[in-house]
Tab-separated table of C-alpha atoms and ligand atoms in Angstrom:
chain	number	residue	atom	x	y	z
B	1	UNK	CA	99.049	-69.608	152.501
B	2	UNK	CA	102.360	-70.767	153.027
B	3	UNK	CA	101.983	-74.209	150.796
B	4	UNK	CA	105.122	-76.081	152.006
B	5	UNK	CA	104.039	-75.629	155.358
B	6	UNK	CA	100.204	-77.016	154.790
B	7	UNK	CA	102.161	-80.940	154.209
B	8	UNK	CA	102.047	-82.494	157.721
B	9	UNK	CA	103.481	-85.427	156.369
B	10	UNK	CA	106.521	-85.577	153.237
B	11	UNK	CA	105.797	-88.766	151.344
B	12	UNK	CA	108.546	-88.368	148.821
B	13	UNK	CA	111.467	-84.843	148.473
B	14	UNK	CA	112.347	-83.200	145.549
B	15	UNK	CA	115.901	-85.398	146.045
B	16	UNK	CA	113.733	-88.390	145.876
B	17	UNK	CA	111.448	-87.332	142.603
B	18	UNK	CA	114.040	-86.641	140.870
B	19	UNK	CA	116.030	-89.478	141.650
B	20	UNK	CA	113.030	-91.861	140.685
B	21	UNK	CA	112.583	-89.885	138.023
B	22	UNK	CA	116.183	-89.626	135.847
B	23	UNK	CA	116.424	-93.627	137.092
B	24	UNK	CA	112.820	-94.118	134.853
B	25	UNK	CA	113.740	-91.680	131.903
B	26	UNK	CA	116.835	-94.193	131.778
B	27	UNK	CA	114.854	-97.434	131.416
B	28	UNK	CA	112.486	-96.106	129.209
B	29	UNK	CA	115.059	-94.838	127.208
B	30	UNK	CA	116.904	-97.886	127.023
B	31	UNK	CA	113.076	-100.168	126.406
B	32	UNK	CA	112.471	-97.415	123.852
B	33	UNK	CA	115.544	-97.109	121.463
B	34	UNK	CA	114.175	-98.684	118.670
B	35	UNK	CA	110.717	-97.856	118.899
B	36	UNK	CA	111.389	-94.649	117.555
B	37	UNK	CA	109.148	-91.930	117.480
B	38	UNK	CA	106.819	-93.237	120.650
B	39	UNK	CA	104.300	-90.724	121.909
B	40	UNK	CA	104.479	-89.754	125.515
B	41	UNK	CA	100.984	-89.296	126.627
B	42	UNK	CA	100.440	-87.201	129.199
B	43	UNK	CA	96.569	-87.029	130.941
B	44	UNK	CA	95.867	-83.432	131.903
B	45	UNK	CA	96.110	-81.374	134.878
B	46	UNK	CA	98.443	-83.972	137.458
B	47	UNK	CA	100.625	-84.554	134.587
B	48	UNK	CA	102.186	-81.948	133.533
B	49	UNK	CA	105.638	-81.381	136.158
B	50	UNK	CA	106.861	-85.325	135.540
B	51	UNK	CA	105.967	-85.028	132.080
B	52	UNK	CA	108.589	-82.222	131.818
B	53	UNK	CA	110.755	-83.278	133.646
B	54	UNK	CA	110.546	-87.054	132.408
B	55	UNK	CA	110.640	-86.148	128.932
B	56	UNK	CA	113.878	-83.443	129.137
B	57	UNK	CA	115.415	-86.880	130.702
B	58	UNK	CA	115.028	-88.918	127.114
B	59	UNK	CA	117.910	-88.989	125.028
B	60	UNK	CA	115.205	-89.873	122.025
B	61	UNK	CA	113.194	-88.723	119.467
B	62	UNK	CA	109.808	-88.555	120.976
B	63	UNK	CA	106.193	-86.792	120.763
B	64	UNK	CA	104.390	-85.483	122.970
B	65	UNK	CA	100.280	-84.786	123.112
B	66	UNK	CA	97.992	-84.584	125.901
B	67	UNK	CA	94.551	-86.127	127.089
B	68	UNK	CA	92.160	-83.931	129.500
B	69	UNK	CA	89.947	-86.995	131.039
B	70	UNK	CA	87.023	-86.903	133.475
B	71	UNK	CA	86.278	-89.930	135.317
B	72	UNK	CA	82.573	-90.708	136.451
B	73	UNK	CA	83.101	-94.067	138.748
B	74	UNK	CA	79.709	-95.665	140.324
B	75	UNK	CA	79.386	-98.345	142.647
B	76	UNK	CA	79.159	-100.495	140.397
B	77	UNK	CA	81.928	-101.327	137.565
B	78	UNK	CA	79.204	-100.961	134.583
B	79	UNK	CA	78.582	-97.579	136.107
B	80	UNK	CA	82.231	-96.862	135.488
B	81	UNK	CA	82.205	-93.467	133.113
B	82	UNK	CA	86.214	-91.546	131.190
B	83	UNK	CA	84.808	-88.765	129.489
B	84	UNK	CA	87.283	-86.896	127.276
B	85	UNK	CA	87.420	-83.958	127.563
B	86	UNK	CA	89.581	-83.623	125.774
B	87	UNK	CA	91.212	-85.445	123.080
B	88	UNK	CA	94.608	-86.055	122.173
B	89	UNK	CA	95.204	-84.840	117.726
B	90	UNK	CA	97.683	-87.037	117.251
B	91	UNK	CA	96.678	-90.668	115.550
B	92	UNK	CA	97.870	-93.146	117.576
B	93	UNK	CA	97.545	-96.198	115.023
B	94	UNK	CA	100.811	-98.425	114.590
B	95	UNK	CA	102.553	-96.372	117.282
B	96	UNK	CA	103.696	-97.162	120.862
B	97	UNK	CA	102.472	-94.821	122.915
B	98	UNK	CA	103.668	-93.774	126.609
B	99	UNK	CA	100.859	-92.752	129.050
B	100	UNK	CA	102.211	-90.571	131.639
B	101	UNK	CA	100.234	-90.646	134.870
B	102	UNK	CA	100.546	-88.465	138.464
B	103	UNK	CA	98.863	-91.077	140.172
B	104	UNK	CA	97.554	-94.455	139.135
B	105	UNK	CA	95.048	-94.778	142.698
B	106	UNK	CA	92.017	-98.063	141.138
B	107	UNK	CA	93.368	-97.923	137.675
B	108	UNK	CA	89.787	-96.943	136.216
B	109	UNK	CA	91.641	-93.998	134.647
B	110	UNK	CA	94.487	-95.534	132.441
B	111	UNK	CA	92.392	-99.004	132.069
B	112	UNK	CA	89.629	-97.406	129.673
B	113	UNK	CA	92.159	-94.841	127.932
B	114	UNK	CA	94.247	-98.166	127.300
B	115	UNK	CA	91.606	-99.700	125.972
B	116	UNK	CA	90.024	-96.335	123.684
B	117	UNK	CA	94.371	-96.102	122.095
B	118	UNK	CA	94.277	-100.460	121.650
B	119	UNK	CA	90.780	-99.719	119.787
B	120	UNK	CA	92.587	-96.833	117.759
B	121	UNK	CA	95.339	-98.946	116.329
B	122	UNK	CA	97.973	-98.355	119.067
B	123	UNK	CA	100.499	-100.418	118.142
B	124	UNK	CA	101.363	-101.155	122.565
B	125	UNK	CA	100.567	-99.328	125.548
B	126	UNK	CA	103.180	-98.742	128.029
B	127	UNK	CA	102.202	-96.785	131.938
B	128	UNK	CA	104.802	-94.707	133.455
B	129	UNK	CA	103.559	-92.551	136.909
B	130	UNK	CA	105.825	-90.766	139.584
B	131	UNK	CA	103.183	-92.368	142.166
B	132	UNK	CA	101.768	-95.659	142.328
B	133	UNK	CA	98.711	-96.765	145.285
B	134	UNK	CA	98.524	-100.580	144.655
B	135	UNK	CA	95.760	-100.820	147.472
B	136	UNK	CA	93.560	-98.716	145.626
B	137	UNK	CA	93.150	-100.665	142.601
B	138	UNK	CA	89.771	-101.974	142.369
B	139	UNK	CA	90.712	-102.934	137.867
B	140	UNK	CA	93.295	-105.187	137.178
B	141	UNK	CA	96.199	-103.007	135.815
B	142	UNK	CA	100.165	-102.585	136.584
B	143	UNK	CA	102.489	-99.492	134.687
B	144	UNK	CA	105.062	-100.485	133.560
B	145	UNK	CA	107.846	-98.032	134.873
B	146	UNK	CA	106.719	-96.632	138.997
B	147	UNK	CA	108.251	-93.382	140.609
B	148	UNK	CA	108.006	-95.307	144.168
B	149	UNK	CA	104.742	-96.584	145.868
B	150	UNK	CA	102.421	-95.175	148.133
B	151	UNK	CA	99.846	-96.419	150.754
B	152	UNK	CA	96.092	-95.473	150.496
B	153	UNK	CA	96.789	-91.213	152.137
B	154	UNK	CA	94.759	-88.793	150.166
B	155	UNK	CA	98.151	-87.320	147.854
B	156	UNK	CA	98.619	-84.019	147.154
B	157	UNK	CA	101.914	-82.065	145.233
B	158	UNK	CA	104.010	-82.173	141.366
B	159	UNK	CA	101.061	-82.014	140.256
B	160	UNK	CA	98.358	-83.754	141.904
B	161	UNK	CA	95.996	-81.505	143.698
B	162	UNK	CA	93.571	-80.879	146.554
B	163	UNK	CA	90.950	-78.847	144.745
B	164	UNK	CA	93.352	-77.420	142.065
B	165	UNK	CA	95.630	-76.494	144.907
B	166	UNK	CA	99.631	-77.878	145.237
B	167	UNK	CA	100.291	-78.783	142.235
B	168	UNK	CA	103.559	-76.874	142.044
B	169	UNK	CA	105.246	-77.500	144.869
B	170	UNK	CA	108.170	-80.237	144.094
B	171	UNK	CA	107.945	-83.422	147.042
B	172	UNK	CA	104.963	-85.401	147.527
B	173	UNK	CA	102.441	-85.368	150.498
B	174	UNK	CA	100.096	-84.983	153.452
B	175	UNK	CA	98.385	-82.078	153.509
B	176	UNK	CA	96.800	-81.442	156.784
B	177	UNK	CA	93.462	-80.686	158.167
B	178	UNK	CA	93.825	-76.844	158.712
B	179	UNK	CA	94.139	-76.543	155.296
B	180	UNK	CA	92.026	-78.932	153.773
B	181	UNK	CA	89.491	-76.736	156.035
B	182	UNK	CA	90.296	-73.846	154.832
B	183	UNK	CA	90.459	-74.680	151.429
B	184	UNK	CA	86.960	-75.910	151.488
B	185	UNK	CA	85.549	-72.832	153.191
B	186	UNK	CA	87.695	-70.654	150.307
B	187	UNK	CA	86.060	-72.398	147.402
Q	201	IMP	P1	92.297	-93.898	139.558
Q	201	IMP	O1	91.445	-93.992	140.569
Q	201	IMP	O2	93.825	-94.886	139.131
Q	201	IMP	O3	91.511	-93.651	138.202
Q	201	IMP	O4	93.362	-92.457	139.678
Q	201	IMP	C1	92.130	-91.468	138.705
Q	201	IMP	C2	92.850	-89.702	139.364
Q	201	IMP	O5	91.838	-89.737	140.793
Q	201	IMP	C3	94.026	-89.572	139.290
Q	201	IMP	O6	94.744	-89.468	137.198
Q	201	IMP	C4	94.627	-88.724	140.234
Q	201	IMP	O7	94.688	-87.117	139.030
Q	201	IMP	C5	93.148	-88.920	141.351
Q	201	IMP	N1	94.216	-89.269	142.010
Q	201	IMP	C6	94.115	-90.273	142.913
Q	201	IMP	N2	94.493	-90.857	144.126
Q	201	IMP	C7	94.749	-89.121	144.238
Q	201	IMP	C8	95.734	-88.514	145.302
Q	201	IMP	O8	96.049	-89.413	146.199
Q	201	IMP	N3	95.185	-87.447	145.529
Q	201	IMP	C9	94.952	-86.363	144.607
Q	201	IMP	N4	94.858	-86.821	143.450
Q	201	IMP	C10	94.105	-88.703	143.418
Q	202	MG	MG1	95.367	-87.068	136.856
């Protein structure tokens, strides 16, 4: 299998990713210079490559922590549930937190995490995401820092997976039907 040839359309190149990451790092650096040290909270596993690239471009004292949440959303809002698979270990009480995500789609996952952090006493909670899919939004949520806005296609790469694959390519794109079929047969 050639992983890069498994994309039928590239929506963000390596160069674009680097450009957006640098821009976001500079914006955050400016906004958080009086809030040192903020906590950068990555949502596993998708945040991984973006988190690493982003924080190494931010020239501030900062802390890093992670949370793994699994989301189940029923048809009705009341059925929505976010389960914490792995919690963070840092206390957020009276702290400025920046949630780091690969993509915000419906916004439900981030919204729940945001509410949880506020209930734990966080001073502020903002969101940085490399990809935003605003057309998929089901709750009111506007990430403060956005890399690139994309449409409603299912995308992979740079942390985003299909059946755990594709997280390791430094580009974002739409997988071919053939590779999806091949992966489905394998799993
Ligand atoms: P939400 O719909 O905003 O709650 O997004 C929940 C999670 O779904 C994200 O953190 C991603 O892990 C995943 N997700 C949403 N859209 C895509 C996609 O296009 N490709 C891969 N994963 C996605
Ligand atoms: Mg995710």
